Amino acid sequence: MAVLRRTARAYGAMMAMVPKLFMAYQIWVWMQFIVQIISLVILVSFWSAVYAGESSLSGLTLAQTLNYIILAQIFAPSTDTNMVFELGYMVRSGQIGMRLIQPLDLQLALYVQKVSEIALAFVFNLPLALIGWLLFRYHVPADPLVWLAFLVSLLIGNALLFCFDWILACASFYSTEVWGMGMLRYGVALFFSGALVPLAMMPGWLRTISTILPFSQALYTPVSLLSGITPLSGMPRIWLAQLAALVALGALSRFTFSRAVRQVTVQGG
Amino acid sequence: MSVIQTENLTKIFRVPQKDAGVRGAVKALFQPRYKDVTAVDGVTFSVEKGEVVGYIGLNGAGKSTTIKMLTGILVPSSGQVRVLGRDPHRERVANARQIGVVFGQRTQLWWDLALIESLNTIAKIYEMDPQRYDQLLEQFVDLLDLKDLLKVPVRNMSLGQKMRAELAATLIHEPEVVYLDEPTIGLDLIVKERMRAFIKQQNRETGTTVVLTTHDLGDIEELCQRVIIIDEGKLIYDGPLSAIKERFGKYRQITFEMARDLDGVDLPAGAEIVTQDGRSLVLRFDRTQTTASRVAAAVMEQFNVVDFSLAEPDLSMIVKQIYQGALHPEAV
């Protein structure tokens, strides 16, 4: 028990560094807020134009779609792990050496930092949620069970996406030129996570691809529950699928890292 | 049991080879070429508890690569390494808990945060007892003069301030083994003195084992009883500092400035040319075989000497001789 407490304290310390580092860049915090408001207005206008003269598309009304889109924008940071860029930078600059001399499991330490970053991003999105509500009056469920189910699905989905991104990021141990892969991952995630389009509107084959890829697990799956697209009764089956994916990707990411870290080259000084 | 043990430790890097120009870049894209570079070549040594060992060599000799294998960052290509009985790479986290590392050109501190934030976090990730941490923090603040720096973000510190902070961060969790990779690089004399005194005190009071790589031989003379010299990845000397001083200290060096260019010079037995460049001639002589006056007289008989100076052997001169091959079998 004491060991567990000490370990929690150690990784907790890494989590606690995130808000301190975040606050060090105050201008960026404000810029990000402005960009998000603009994005929200553009997306709402776009979908309103798409629905012109139509009462529903792919079984979703305009109100349902807007509800989903606004909530997806609020919880979109769940898909931004940035692992390919961050690990790539560490390996390329040699800073990976300073992380490997810490008495921490690197993957777990970076995961808890990411969870902290996402939680912080959600907090900073609260004004966005408020402005979105004032402007567009979206609906959120009143049932605490739905919120609990959403939170569980979000946590599992984000963890499995982190493992997927970790596997991609391990490529940086073999090639320092992973910037292109990071950009590709960002673009693919933006579309397949459901941040811009509800997956329910996609043609069957595209929806299948989206479901197989892990990006939607960190955003569409939990937010569709919150916005009422997926009923609460469907969650146990979804959780099971998410957990299975998490176990598989978790094991694969551990194995990949254990092999990749042997390739570290930190030459000079 | 030794704290550090290496046996035939070898590290080979695979370095990409690219020709110049656009053609070279295109060629490298379709037909990448690599060259194996042996950075550390069959190095064997051991370090006992409480020793302060200087690990020295020229740039690119393999010093930092060895340190990185000892810390568990790099995996050896072949050979064995054990630190406190562990394989540093396989048991990286357990090894990291008992070591401290300063890489002079990198930082373990959080650049944008006040120093105290970094130290508090380090205490937590090393699972320190809070009371012991407070006690050591007070002591380190005093010894390294950190009082005015605790609330300063690391990026706003001078190099000397940053290195003092780095040293505190490295030793605050009371590691059993400390690797200092060029810790005094770029520092002024006063900061160097303070850092050396601190390292010496930590070693004396806590029995911390220290492996120090440096180009500053003042660090070596001040801190180390033993030196390991590495050249082109190979270990060329491992022994007491006093032994190489004694062995090479019998040589003295005389530098002559001539009125005209030299073509050849006859020297008495025991004297030899170190360098000869235009009108400048540097000789060394074995003082057990001849004397400075005899060597100077011999040169002055043959040339019109404008100026000359006699240098007593110091560590830098000795190490220079060793780097120039004085330890190679044919040179002995």
Coordinates of C-alpha atoms in Angstrom, one line a residue:
Chain A
M1 CA 0.0 0.0 0.0
A2 CA 2.8 2.4 0.9
V3 CA 4.5 1.5 -2.4
L4 CA 1.4 2.3 -4.3
R5 CA 1.0 5.6 -2.4
R6 CA 4.6 6.6 -3.2
T7 CA 4.2 5.6 -6.9
A8 CA 0.9 7.7 -7.1
R9 CA 2.8 10.6 -5.5
A10 CA 5.6 10.3 -8.1
Y11 CA 3.3 10.2 -11.1
G12 CA 1.0 12.7 -9.5
A13 CA 3.9 15.1 -9.4
M14 CA 4.4 14.8 -13.1
M15 CA 0.6 15.5 -13.6
A16 CA 0.9 18.5 -11.4
M17 CA 3.6 20.0 -13.5
V18 CA 1.3 20.3 -16.5
P19 CA -0.9 23.2 -15.3
K20 CA 2.2 25.1 -14.1
L21 CA 3.8 24.7 -17.5
F22 CA 0.6 25.6 -19.2
M23 CA 0.3 28.9 -17.3
A24 CA 3.8 29.8 -18.3
Y25 CA 2.4 30.5 -21.8
Q26 CA -0.5 32.9 -20.9
I27 CA -0.8 34.5 -24.4
W28 CA -1.2 31.0 -26.0
V29 CA -4.1 30.3 -23.6
W30 CA -6.0 33.3 -24.7
M31 CA -5.2 32.8 -28.4
Q32 CA -6.5 29.2 -28.2
F33 CA -9.7 30.4 -26.7
I34 CA -10.3 32.9 -29.5
V35 CA -9.5 30.3 -32.2
Q36 CA -12.0 27.8 -30.6
I37 CA -14.8 30.4 -30.5
I38 CA -14.2 31.2 -34.2
S39 CA -14.1 27.4 -35.1
L40 CA -17.4 26.8 -33.2
V41 CA -19.2 29.7 -35.1
I42 CA -17.9 28.4 -38.4
L43 CA -19.0 24.8 -37.8
V44 CA -22.5 25.8 -36.6
S45 CA -22.9 28.1 -39.7
F46 CA -21.7 25.3 -42.0
W47 CA -24.1 22.7 -40.6
S48 CA -27.0 25.1 -40.6
A49 CA -26.3 25.8 -44.3
V50 CA -26.1 22.0 -45.0
Y51 CA -29.5 21.5 -43.4
A52 CA -31.1 24.3 -45.4
G53 CA -34.6 23.0 -46.4
E54 CA -34.0 19.6 -44.9
S55 CA -35.6 18.4 -41.7
S56 CA -33.2 15.5 -41.2
L57 CA -30.0 14.0 -42.7
S58 CA -29.1 10.4 -42.1
G59 CA -31.7 10.2 -39.4
L60 CA -30.3 13.2 -37.5
T61 CA -32.1 16.5 -37.1
L62 CA -30.3 19.9 -37.3
A63 CA -30.7 20.3 -33.5
Q64 CA -29.2 16.8 -32.9
T65 CA -26.3 17.5 -35.2
L66 CA -25.5 20.9 -33.7
N67 CA -25.8 19.5 -30.3
Y68 CA -23.3 16.8 -31.2
I69 CA -20.9 19.2 -33.0
I70 CA -20.8 21.7 -30.1
L71 CA -20.2 19.0 -27.6
A72 CA -17.5 17.4 -29.9
Q73 CA -15.7 20.7 -30.1
I74 CA -15.7 21.1 -26.3
F75 CA -14.3 17.6 -25.8
A76 CA -12.1 17.5 -28.9
P77 CA -8.8 17.9 -26.9
S78 CA -9.3 14.2 -26.0
T79 CA -8.0 13.3 -29.5
D80 CA -4.9 15.6 -29.3
T81 CA -2.1 13.5 -27.7
N82 CA 0.6 15.0 -29.9
M83 CA 2.7 12.0 -29.1
V84 CA 4.3 11.7 -32.5
F85 CA 5.6 15.3 -32.4
E86 CA 6.6 15.2 -28.7
L87 CA 8.4 11.9 -28.7
G88 CA 9.8 12.7 -32.1
Y89 CA 11.2 16.0 -30.7
M90 CA 12.7 14.3 -27.6
V91 CA 14.5 11.7 -29.7
R92 CA 15.7 14.1 -32.3
S93 CA 17.0 16.6 -29.8
G94 CA 18.5 14.0 -27.5
Q95 CA 16.3 15.3 -24.6
I96 CA 15.0 11.7 -24.4
G97 CA 18.1 10.9 -22.4
M98 CA 17.0 13.3 -19.7
R99 CA 13.6 11.5 -19.5
L100 CA 15.2 8.1 -19.4
I101 CA 17.3 9.0 -16.4
Q102 CA 14.1 9.7 -14.4
P103 CA 13.0 6.7 -12.2
L104 CA 9.7 6.6 -14.0
D105 CA 8.1 4.4 -16.6
L106 CA 8.4 6.8 -19.6
Q107 CA 5.1 5.7 -21.2
L108 CA 3.1 5.9 -18.0
A109 CA 4.7 9.3 -17.1
L110 CA 3.8 10.7 -20.5
Y111 CA 0.3 9.2 -20.3
V112 CA -0.5 10.8 -17.0
Q113 CA 0.9 14.1 -18.3
K114 CA -1.5 13.8 -21.3
V115 CA -4.5 13.1 -19.1
S116 CA -3.6 16.1 -17.1
E117 CA -3.3 18.2 -20.3
I118 CA -6.7 17.0 -21.5
A119 CA -8.4 17.7 -18.2
L120 CA -6.9 21.1 -18.2
A121 CA -8.0 21.7 -21.8
F122 CA -11.6 20.8 -20.7
V123 CA -11.4 23.3 -17.9
F124 CA -10.2 26.0 -20.3
N125 CA -13.1 25.0 -22.6
L126 CA -15.7 25.8 -20.0
P127 CA -16.1 29.4 -21.3
L128 CA -16.5 27.9 -24.7
A129 CA -19.2 25.6 -23.4
L130 CA -20.9 28.6 -21.8
I131 CA -20.7 30.8 -24.9
G132 CA -21.9 27.9 -27.0
W133 CA -24.9 27.5 -24.7
L134 CA -25.7 31.2 -24.7
L135 CA -25.5 31.4 -28.5
F136 CA -26.9 28.0 -29.6
R137 CA -28.8 26.6 -26.6
Y138 CA -27.5 23.0 -27.0
H139 CA -28.7 20.3 -24.6
V140 CA -26.9 18.1 -22.2
P141 CA -28.4 15.2 -20.3
A142 CA -29.6 15.6 -16.8
D143 CA -29.1 12.0 -15.8
P144 CA -25.9 11.6 -13.8
L145 CA -25.6 8.0 -15.1
V146 CA -25.2 9.2 -18.6
W147 CA -22.4 11.5 -17.5
L148 CA -20.7 8.7 -15.6
A149 CA -21.0 6.4 -18.7
F150 CA -19.6 9.2 -20.8
L151 CA -16.7 9.7 -18.5
V152 CA -15.8 6.0 -18.5
S153 CA -16.0 5.8 -22.2
L154 CA -13.9 8.9 -22.6
L155 CA -11.2 7.7 -20.3
I156 CA -11.0 4.2 -22.0
G157 CA -11.2 5.8 -25.5
N158 CA -8.4 8.3 -24.7
A159 CA -6.2 5.6 -23.1
L160 CA -6.5 3.4 -26.2
L161 CA -5.8 6.3 -28.5
F162 CA -2.7 7.2 -26.5
C163 CA -1.5 3.6 -26.9
F164 CA -2.1 3.8 -30.6
D165 CA -0.3 7.1 -30.9
W166 CA 2.6 5.7 -28.8
I167 CA 3.1 2.9 -31.3
L168 CA 3.2 5.5 -34.1
A169 CA 5.6 7.7 -32.1
C170 CA 8.0 4.8 -31.6
A171 CA 8.8 5.2 -35.3
S172 CA 10.9 8.2 -34.2
F173 CA 13.4 5.8 -32.7
Y174 CA 14.1 4.5 -36.2
S175 CA 13.7 7.7 -38.2
T176 CA 14.0 11.2 -36.9
E177 CA 11.9 12.4 -39.8
V178 CA 8.4 11.7 -38.3
W179 CA 7.0 15.2 -38.8
G180 CA 5.1 14.1 -41.9
M181 CA 3.6 11.1 -40.1
G182 CA 2.5 13.4 -37.3
M183 CA 0.7 15.7 -39.7
L184 CA -0.9 12.8 -41.5
R185 CA -2.1 11.4 -38.1
Y186 CA -3.5 14.9 -37.2
G187 CA -5.5 15.2 -40.4
V188 CA -6.8 11.6 -40.3
A189 CA -7.8 12.0 -36.6
L190 CA -9.6 15.3 -37.3
F191 CA -11.9 13.6 -39.8
F192 CA -12.2 10.0 -38.4
S193 CA -12.6 11.1 -34.7
G194 CA -16.0 12.7 -35.5
A195 CA -14.9 16.2 -34.5
L196 CA -16.3 17.7 -37.8
V197 CA -18.9 15.2 -39.0
P198 CA -21.0 12.8 -36.8
L199 CA -20.0 9.3 -37.8
A200 CA -23.7 8.4 -38.2
M201 CA -23.8 10.6 -41.3
M202 CA -21.0 8.8 -43.0
P203 CA -21.6 6.1 -45.7
G204 CA -21.5 2.5 -44.2
W205 CA -18.0 1.7 -45.5
L206 CA -16.5 4.9 -44.1
R207 CA -18.2 4.5 -40.8
T208 CA -16.7 1.0 -40.6
I209 CA -13.2 2.4 -41.1
S210 CA -13.9 5.1 -38.6
T211 CA -15.0 2.6 -36.0
I212 CA -12.0 0.4 -36.6
L213 CA -9.6 3.3 -36.3
P214 CA -9.1 4.4 -32.6
F215 CA -9.7 8.1 -33.1
S216 CA -13.5 7.9 -32.8
Q217 CA -13.2 6.0 -29.6
A218 CA -11.8 9.0 -27.9
L219 CA -14.4 11.4 -29.2
Y220 CA -17.4 10.2 -31.2
T221 CA -18.2 7.2 -29.0
P222 CA -18.4 9.1 -25.7
V223 CA -19.9 12.3 -27.2
S224 CA -22.6 10.4 -29.1
L225 CA -23.8 9.2 -25.8
L226 CA -23.8 12.6 -24.3
S227 CA -25.6 14.1 -27.3
G228 CA -28.2 11.4 -27.3
I229 CA -27.2 9.7 -30.6
T230 CA -26.2 6.5 -28.7
P231 CA -28.6 5.3 -26.0
L232 CA -27.2 4.4 -22.5
S233 CA -28.4 0.8 -23.0
G234 CA -25.8 0.4 -25.8
M235 CA -22.9 1.3 -23.5
P236 CA -21.9 -2.1 -21.9
R237 CA -21.3 -3.6 -25.4
I238 CA -19.3 -0.4 -26.4
W239 CA -17.2 -0.5 -23.2
L240 CA -16.4 -4.2 -23.7
A241 CA -15.2 -3.4 -27.3
Q242 CA -13.2 -0.4 -26.0
L243 CA -11.6 -2.4 -23.2
A244 CA -10.6 -5.2 -25.6
A245 CA -9.0 -2.6 -27.9
L246 CA -7.3 -1.0 -24.9
V247 CA -5.8 -4.3 -23.7
A248 CA -4.5 -5.2 -27.2
L249 CA -3.1 -1.8 -28.0
G250 CA -1.7 -1.5 -24.5
A251 CA 0.2 -4.7 -24.9
L252 CA 1.4 -3.9 -28.4
S253 CA 2.5 -0.4 -27.3
R254 CA 4.6 -1.8 -24.4
F255 CA 6.2 -4.4 -26.7
T256 CA 6.9 -1.8 -29.4
F257 CA 8.5 0.6 -27.0
S258 CA 10.7 -2.1 -25.4
R259 CA 12.1 -2.8 -28.8
A260 CA 12.3 0.8 -30.1
V261 CA 14.1 2.2 -27.0
R262 CA 17.0 0.0 -27.8
Q263 CA 17.6 2.1 -30.9
V264 CA 18.2 5.3 -29.0
T265 CA 21.1 7.3 -30.3
V266 CA 22.1 10.3 -28.2
Q267 CA 25.5 11.2 -29.5
G268 CA 27.7 14.0 -28.3
G269 CA 27.8 15.7 -24.9
Chain B
M1 CA 31.6 -5.8 -4.7
S2 CA 32.3 -3.1 -7.2
V3 CA 29.7 -0.4 -7.6
I4 CA 30.3 -0.2 -11.4
Q5 CA 31.6 -3.0 -13.5
T6 CA 32.1 -3.1 -17.2
E7 CA 33.6 -5.9 -19.3
N8 CA 34.4 -5.5 -23.0
L9 CA 31.8 -2.8 -23.2
T10 CA 31.3 -1.8 -26.8
K11 CA 28.9 0.5 -28.6
I12 CA 28.7 0.7 -32.3
F13 CA 26.6 3.5 -33.9
R14 CA 25.1 3.2 -37.4
V15 CA 25.7 6.6 -39.0
P16 CA 23.9 7.6 -42.2
Q17 CA 26.2 8.7 -45.0
K18 CA 24.9 11.4 -47.4
D19 CA 26.7 12.9 -50.4
A20 CA 26.5 16.7 -50.9
G21 CA 24.0 18.5 -53.0
V22 CA 20.5 17.6 -54.3
R23 CA 21.8 14.6 -56.1
G24 CA 23.2 13.3 -52.9
A25 CA 20.0 13.9 -51.1
V26 CA 18.0 12.0 -53.8
K27 CA 20.5 9.2 -53.8
A28 CA 20.2 8.9 -50.0
L29 CA 16.4 8.7 -50.3
F30 CA 16.4 5.7 -52.7
Q31 CA 19.7 4.1 -51.6
P32 CA 20.5 5.0 -48.0
R33 CA 24.1 4.2 -47.0
Y34 CA 25.3 3.7 -43.4
K35 CA 28.6 3.4 -41.8
D36 CA 29.3 1.6 -38.5
V37 CA 31.2 3.8 -36.1
T38 CA 32.7 2.2 -33.0
A39 CA 32.3 4.8 -30.2
V40 CA 33.3 2.5 -27.3
D41 CA 35.6 -0.4 -28.1
G42 CA 35.9 -3.3 -25.5
V43 CA 36.3 -1.1 -22.4
T44 CA 36.7 -3.0 -19.1
F45 CA 37.0 -1.3 -15.7
S46 CA 35.4 -1.3 -12.3
V47 CA 34.7 1.4 -9.7
E48 CA 34.5 0.9 -6.0
K49 CA 32.1 2.5 -3.6
G50 CA 33.2 6.1 -2.6
E51 CA 35.7 6.5 -5.4
V52 CA 35.9 9.6 -7.5
V53 CA 37.1 8.6 -10.9
G54 CA 38.1 11.0 -13.7
Y55 CA 37.0 9.6 -17.1
I56 CA 38.9 11.6 -19.7
G57 CA 39.6 11.7 -23.4
L58 CA 39.5 13.9 -26.4
N59 CA 36.3 15.0 -28.1
G60 CA 34.6 11.9 -29.6
A61 CA 36.8 9.5 -27.6
G62 CA 33.7 7.7 -26.3
K63 CA 33.3 9.3 -22.8
S64 CA 29.7 10.4 -23.0
T65 CA 28.7 7.2 -24.8
T66 CA 30.1 5.2 -21.9
I67 CA 28.3 7.3 -19.3
K68 CA 25.0 6.9 -21.3
M69 CA 25.5 3.1 -21.2
L70 CA 26.1 3.3 -17.4
T71 CA 23.0 5.3 -16.9
G72 CA 20.8 2.9 -19.0
I73 CA 20.0 5.4 -21.7
L74 CA 22.0 3.4 -24.4
V75 CA 22.1 -0.3 -24.9
P76 CA 25.6 -1.7 -25.4
S77 CA 26.3 -3.4 -28.7
S78 CA 28.2 -6.1 -26.9
G79 CA 29.9 -6.6 -23.5
Q80 CA 28.6 -6.4 -20.0
V81 CA 27.8 -3.5 -17.7
R82 CA 26.5 -3.7 -14.1
V83 CA 25.8 -0.8 -11.8
L84 CA 25.0 -1.6 -8.2
G85 CA 24.5 -5.2 -9.4
R86 CA 22.0 -4.3 -12.0
D87 CA 21.9 -4.1 -15.8
P88 CA 21.2 -0.4 -16.2
H89 CA 19.2 -0.7 -19.4
R90 CA 17.1 -3.8 -18.5
E91 CA 16.4 -2.4 -15.0
R92 CA 16.4 1.2 -16.0
V93 CA 13.8 2.6 -13.5
A94 CA 15.4 0.8 -10.5
N95 CA 18.9 2.0 -11.7
A96 CA 17.7 5.5 -12.2
R97 CA 16.4 5.7 -8.6
Q98 CA 20.0 5.2 -7.3
I99 CA 21.9 7.4 -9.7
G100 CA 22.3 11.1 -10.4
V101 CA 23.4 12.5 -13.7
V102 CA 24.6 15.9 -14.9
F103 CA 25.0 16.3 -18.6
G104 CA 26.7 19.7 -18.9
Q105 CA 24.9 20.5 -22.2
R106 CA 21.4 19.4 -21.2
T107 CA 19.1 20.0 -18.3
Q108 CA 16.8 17.9 -16.1
L109 CA 15.2 21.1 -14.7
W110 CA 11.9 22.4 -16.1
W111 CA 13.0 25.3 -18.1
D112 CA 9.9 27.6 -17.7
L113 CA 9.4 27.0 -14.0
A114 CA 11.0 28.4 -10.9
L115 CA 13.8 26.2 -9.6
I116 CA 11.9 25.3 -6.4
E117 CA 9.2 23.7 -8.5
S118 CA 11.7 21.5 -10.2
L119 CA 13.3 20.5 -6.9
N120 CA 10.0 19.8 -5.3
T121 CA 9.0 17.6 -8.3
I122 CA 12.3 15.7 -8.3
A123 CA 11.9 15.0 -4.6
K124 CA 8.5 13.4 -5.3
I125 CA 9.5 11.4 -8.3
Y126 CA 12.5 10.0 -6.3
E127 CA 10.0 9.2 -3.5
M128 CA 12.0 11.2 -0.9
D129 CA 10.9 11.5 2.7
P130 CA 9.5 15.1 2.9
Q131 CA 11.4 15.8 6.1
R132 CA 14.7 14.6 4.7
Y133 CA 14.1 16.7 1.6
D134 CA 13.5 19.8 3.6
Q135 CA 16.7 19.2 5.5
L136 CA 18.8 18.6 2.4
L137 CA 17.2 21.5 0.5
E138 CA 18.3 23.9 3.3
Q139 CA 21.8 22.4 3.2
F140 CA 22.1 22.6 -0.6
V141 CA 20.7 26.2 -0.7
D142 CA 23.4 27.2 1.7
L143 CA 26.3 25.3 0.1
L144 CA 25.5 26.2 -3.5
D145 CA 24.2 29.7 -2.7
L146 CA 20.8 29.1 -4.2
K147 CA 18.7 31.2 -1.9
D148 CA 18.0 34.0 -4.5
L149 CA 17.5 31.5 -7.3
L150 CA 14.7 29.3 -5.8
K151 CA 11.9 31.5 -7.3
V152 CA 13.7 32.2 -10.6
P153 CA 12.7 30.3 -13.7
V154 CA 15.6 28.2 -15.0
R155 CA 15.5 29.9 -18.4
N156 CA 16.3 33.3 -16.7
M157 CA 19.5 31.9 -15.0
S158 CA 23.1 32.5 -16.1
L159 CA 25.1 29.4 -17.0
G160 CA 26.8 29.3 -13.6
Q161 CA 23.5 29.6 -11.8
K162 CA 22.0 26.9 -13.9
M163 CA 24.8 24.5 -13.3
R164 CA 24.6 25.0 -9.5
A165 CA 20.9 24.4 -9.7
E166 CA 21.5 21.3 -11.9
L167 CA 24.0 19.9 -9.3
A168 CA 21.5 20.4 -6.5
A169 CA 18.8 18.6 -8.6
T170 CA 21.2 15.7 -9.3
L171 CA 22.2 15.2 -5.7
I172 CA 19.1 16.1 -3.7
H173 CA 17.8 12.5 -3.7
E174 CA 21.1 11.2 -2.3
P175 CA 22.1 8.9 -5.2
E176 CA 24.7 6.2 -4.5
V177 CA 26.4 6.9 -7.9
V178 CA 26.8 10.2 -9.6
Y179 CA 27.8 10.7 -13.2
L180 CA 29.1 14.2 -14.0
D181 CA 29.5 14.7 -17.7
E182 CA 31.4 17.9 -18.2
P183 CA 29.8 19.7 -15.3
T184 CA 32.1 22.7 -15.3
I185 CA 32.0 23.4 -19.0
G186 CA 31.9 27.1 -19.7
L187 CA 32.0 28.2 -16.0
D188 CA 34.1 30.9 -14.4
L189 CA 36.7 30.1 -11.8
I190 CA 34.6 31.0 -8.8
V191 CA 31.7 28.8 -9.8
K192 CA 34.0 26.0 -10.7
E193 CA 35.6 26.2 -7.2
R194 CA 32.2 26.2 -5.5
M195 CA 31.0 23.2 -7.5
R196 CA 34.2 21.2 -6.9
A197 CA 34.0 21.9 -3.2
F198 CA 30.4 20.8 -3.1
I199 CA 31.2 17.5 -5.0
K200 CA 34.1 16.9 -2.7
Q201 CA 32.0 17.4 0.4
Q202 CA 29.2 15.1 -0.9
N203 CA 31.7 12.4 -1.6
R204 CA 33.4 12.7 1.7
E205 CA 30.3 12.9 3.9
T206 CA 27.9 10.5 2.1
G207 CA 30.4 8.1 0.3
T208 CA 28.8 8.9 -3.0
T209 CA 30.7 7.3 -5.9
V210 CA 31.5 9.8 -8.6
V211 CA 32.4 9.3 -12.3
L212 CA 33.5 12.6 -13.8
T213 CA 34.2 13.3 -17.4
T214 CA 35.8 16.7 -18.2
H215 CA 38.2 18.5 -20.3
D216 CA 39.1 20.7 -17.4
L217 CA 42.1 19.0 -15.8
G218 CA 41.7 21.3 -12.8
D219 CA 38.5 19.3 -12.0
I220 CA 40.6 16.1 -12.2
E221 CA 43.5 17.4 -10.0
E222 CA 41.0 18.7 -7.5
L223 CA 38.7 15.8 -7.2
C224 CA 40.1 12.5 -8.5
Q225 CA 42.5 10.0 -7.1
R226 CA 42.1 7.8 -10.1
V227 CA 41.8 8.4 -13.8
I228 CA 40.7 6.3 -16.7
I229 CA 41.8 7.6 -20.1
I230 CA 39.9 6.6 -23.2
D231 CA 41.1 7.3 -26.8
E232 CA 39.2 6.4 -30.0
G233 CA 36.9 4.3 -27.9
K234 CA 39.7 2.2 -26.3
L235 CA 40.8 2.3 -22.7
I236 CA 44.5 3.4 -22.7
Y237 CA 45.1 4.1 -19.0
D238 CA 43.4 3.1 -15.8
G239 CA 45.2 3.9 -12.6
P240 CA 46.1 6.4 -9.9
L241 CA 46.5 10.0 -11.0
S242 CA 49.8 10.1 -9.0
A243 CA 51.3 7.3 -11.1
I244 CA 51.0 9.0 -14.4
K245 CA 52.2 12.2 -12.9
E246 CA 55.2 10.4 -11.6
R247 CA 55.8 8.6 -14.9
F248 CA 55.4 11.5 -17.2
G249 CA 56.4 14.2 -14.7
K250 CA 60.1 13.4 -15.2
Y251 CA 59.8 15.2 -18.5
R252 CA 60.2 19.0 -18.8
Q253 CA 59.5 21.1 -21.8
I254 CA 61.6 23.9 -23.3
T255 CA 60.3 26.2 -26.0
F256 CA 62.8 28.1 -28.2
E257 CA 62.2 31.0 -30.6
M258 CA 64.9 31.2 -33.3
A259 CA 66.1 34.1 -35.4
R260 CA 65.8 32.1 -38.6
D261 CA 63.9 29.0 -39.8
L262 CA 65.2 25.6 -38.6
D263 CA 66.3 22.7 -40.8
G264 CA 67.7 20.2 -38.3
V265 CA 69.0 20.0 -34.8
D266 CA 71.3 17.7 -32.8
L267 CA 70.2 17.1 -29.2
P268 CA 71.9 15.5 -26.2
A269 CA 70.7 12.1 -25.0
G270 CA 67.4 12.2 -23.2
A271 CA 66.0 15.2 -25.2
E272 CA 63.6 15.0 -28.1
I273 CA 61.6 17.2 -30.4
V274 CA 57.9 17.7 -29.5
T275 CA 57.0 20.1 -32.3
Q276 CA 59.1 22.0 -34.8
D277 CA 57.3 24.8 -36.7
G278 CA 59.2 27.5 -38.6
R279 CA 61.2 29.4 -36.1
S280 CA 59.6 27.7 -33.1
L281 CA 61.0 24.6 -31.5
V282 CA 59.5 22.7 -28.6
L283 CA 61.6 20.1 -26.9
R284 CA 61.1 17.8 -24.0
F285 CA 63.8 16.1 -22.0
D286 CA 64.1 13.4 -19.3
R287 CA 65.6 15.2 -16.3
T288 CA 67.0 11.9 -15.0
Q289 CA 69.2 11.8 -18.1
T290 CA 70.1 15.4 -18.8
T291 CA 69.6 18.9 -17.6
A292 CA 67.8 22.1 -18.9
S293 CA 71.1 23.9 -19.1
R294 CA 72.7 21.1 -21.2
V295 CA 69.8 21.1 -23.6
A296 CA 69.7 24.9 -23.9
A297 CA 73.4 25.0 -24.4
A298 CA 73.3 22.4 -27.2
V299 CA 70.6 24.3 -29.1
M300 CA 72.2 27.7 -28.6
E301 CA 75.5 26.4 -30.0
Q302 CA 73.7 25.5 -33.3
F303 CA 71.2 28.4 -33.6
N304 CA 70.8 32.1 -32.8
V305 CA 68.1 31.8 -30.1
V306 CA 65.9 34.9 -29.6
D307 CA 63.9 33.6 -26.6
F308 CA 63.3 30.5 -24.7
S309 CA 61.1 29.3 -21.8
L310 CA 61.1 26.3 -19.5
A311 CA 57.8 24.7 -18.4
E312 CA 57.3 22.5 -15.4
P313 CA 55.2 19.4 -16.1
D314 CA 51.5 19.9 -15.2
L315 CA 48.6 17.6 -15.7
S316 CA 47.6 19.2 -19.0
M317 CA 51.0 18.6 -20.4
I318 CA 51.0 15.0 -19.3
V319 CA 47.6 14.3 -20.7
K320 CA 48.6 16.0 -24.0
Q321 CA 51.5 13.6 -24.2
I322 CA 49.2 10.7 -23.5
Y323 CA 46.8 11.8 -26.2
Q324 CA 49.7 12.1 -28.6
G325 CA 50.5 8.4 -28.1
A326 CA 52.9 8.4 -25.2
L327 CA 51.2 5.3 -23.7
H328 CA 51.3 3.3 -27.0
P329 CA 53.7 0.3 -26.6
E330 CA 56.2 1.6 -29.2
A331 CA 56.3 5.0 -27.4
V332 CA 57.1 3.6 -24.0

